[in-house]
Amino acid sequence: MSNRKHHERTRAQESSNAIERMYITMRHLFNRGFYKPMGVSGETLRQSLLLLRPEIYGSIGDEKAELEGLLYVIDRLPMGIEECMFINLTSDEGYLNSHFKPIIPSKRRRNCYRIDAEQMNIEITRGRSEIYDILTHLTFLFVESHKISRRVVINESGATTRDWIKLEKAVLSNKKLTQEEREVAITHTANILGRTFNELMTVYNQFATENQPERFLHIIYWLGKLAIEEQTTNNKRTITFSPMLRERIGHHIHGEIWSDNIKEILYKEGLIERPIHIISANMHSVMNTLYAPNALASLVAKKEIFGVYEDLSNKENKSLRIKVSKEALKRGMIYVKDTSGTNIDVQIFDTSKIDVSKIDIPLKLEYLKDKKPVILVMDYAFGEQAYETIDELLKPYSFKDEDMLLDVDSISIMGKAGILQGGKGDIMIPSAHIFEGTADNYPFENELNKKDLENQGVAVYEGAMITVLGTSLQNKDILKFFHNSTWKVIGLEMEGAHYQKAIQAASKVRGSISKDVKVRYAYYASDNPLETGATLASGGLGTSGVKPTYLITRNILEQIFN
């Protein structure tokens, strides 16, 4: 008898293989220049997605329609994309100067343009991760559309069910429906989708917009209509990649323009030779931490500071945010609105102009007076874009044929991530980033540690984190493997390994910044994908994200000021 262990592939291995196949396929289709998602060329992509069944797309493999996943995807794609036969991915090719109005999806910062009734152009300026993101969402959308057509087409000549005819009538009437008409239409749609009336009523208003209250019916109808057309006339939807996009991708074109602009501003303001602390974070927490105590002194006197931060995070308190912003612009903040296409805005804080006596964080006055450090806050990058932007930013500034090295003292990354132990709003402190699909790992000395953030009413976890190729492609089996194997992964995100790769190259290989540069990484949990129902589609953080965000921000600033 052989002692060799009989090895069966686990679901995690199959899933990991499916993700790898998807990425290879997407790169191949990109190089080819076009493909038909529901044709032979898109088959590998569809099969891999159905094998993977990511948490985010819920019941994609079932016959019934997936509602939560549909909402997640629709929020990240341009309005009206369900009506388009042709989707063209382009680079920044000048549409902003045309008569076309940019359409910006509610949950993704990207410019899209409706060219005509049949075509949608989506501008890609944030690198390959953005292409992967769009293609997986579109594959989901088309798989769902074919579920609809299978349920409503009765025969080969394209005759449809009564439910479909009634839905078509409701949608094409193009009027705001009465409650009674809406409920009749929802009843027919529930039959088409294999869902209950109650399930549809629950999500109906989440799809609605001010201009299109019946948007849910509209989306279902157009998805079904184009799928029926594909089935009966073989006229298939097509995704194309513009020649300019294929030529530019991977060449850091937008990142270089972005970083050159920032360095030019630092030079003009006389800040380029000062110690610089880079923070990748949102556009409000550093500004609010530095200026809210002074700008909102009367409110701060009445409330605990975290209560003030919560008020500032409330959509209704626009006047409070304007007050803080005015104070910041008056006392040392320069706001750099992005014009490069990276979609990454920047704030530059000259600490010599801040009234430090009003800051409620411990600080060393002599350090601030002698060194006058500059804090540069950049908005979140997206996936591989993190490498492009930091790599370019850390390069020397070329002025009159002379290279000026930046005095970068520290780089801090604060972001949102999925957690694998704990829950929404908890904090993760990574000790290393592992790159998914490879054994590439980036250990580092993290200046932030568990002790800094403990005993503040928020749970804190420390350990390795995985940088995934796309958060929307993970399923429970892969996540359990990451968590339970000897990697002992505590969370997943999309940028960490890319940031660290650029930092290590600049500090340890190229020598463009000090090899002793301090790095800080901390993430707050947007969800726990291992908990039932807590997928990335489970909604925003609400106020549960305020405390961890500001705890991390205050710790980063305290270390910078000391």
Short mmCIF file of C-alpha atoms in Angstrom, two decimals, residues 265-266 268-272 274-277 286 290-291 327-335 347-356 359 368-377 560-561:
data_model
loop_
_atom_site.label_atom_id
_atom_site.label_comp_id
_atom_site.label_asym_id
_atom_site.label_seq_id
_atom_site.Cartn_x
_atom_site.Cartn_y
_atom_site.Cartn_z
CA ILE A 265 2.94 73.43 -5.48
CA LEU A 266 5.31 72.38 -2.65
CA LYS A 268 6.19 77.36 -5.15
CA GLU A 269 5.02 77.53 -1.53
CA GLY A 270 8.59 77.04 -0.25
CA LEU A 271 7.73 73.74 1.44
CA ILE A 272 9.66 71.22 -0.66
CA ARG A 274 10.94 70.74 4.81
CA PRO A 275 10.31 67.32 6.45
CA ILE A 276 7.25 65.80 4.75
CA HIS A 277 4.79 63.35 6.31
CA VAL A 286 -6.92 65.06 9.43
CA LEU A 290 -6.36 69.79 13.42
CA TYR A 291 -8.96 72.56 13.07
CA GLU A 327 -10.56 77.81 9.30
CA ALA A 328 -8.22 75.29 7.65
CA LEU A 329 -7.78 77.33 4.45
CA LYS A 330 -7.05 80.42 6.57
CA ARG A 331 -4.44 78.66 8.71
CA GLY A 332 -2.05 76.62 6.61
CA MET A 333 -4.10 74.21 4.48
CA ILE A 334 -3.74 74.14 0.68
CA TYR A 335 -6.39 72.10 -1.10
CA GLN A 347 -4.46 68.54 1.18
CA ILE A 348 -1.13 70.11 2.16
CA PHE A 349 -0.82 71.35 5.76
CA ASP A 350 1.94 73.82 6.65
CA THR A 351 2.27 73.21 10.41
CA SER A 352 4.06 76.55 10.92
CA LYS A 353 0.76 78.33 10.19
CA ILE A 354 -1.43 76.18 12.47
CA ASP A 355 -2.33 77.56 15.91
CA VAL A 356 -0.91 74.55 17.77
CA ILE A 359 -4.81 71.30 19.01
CA LEU A 368 7.27 71.88 15.33
CA LYS A 369 9.11 75.22 15.72
CA ASP A 370 12.50 73.93 14.52
CA LYS A 371 11.49 71.57 11.74
CA LYS A 372 8.13 73.06 10.62
CA PRO A 373 6.99 69.72 9.14
CA VAL A 374 4.56 69.53 6.23
CA ILE A 375 1.68 67.04 6.26
CA LEU A 376 0.50 65.86 2.86
CA VAL A 377 -2.84 64.03 2.90
CA ILE A 560 4.17 62.98 13.70
CA PHE A 561 4.05 65.85 16.23
#
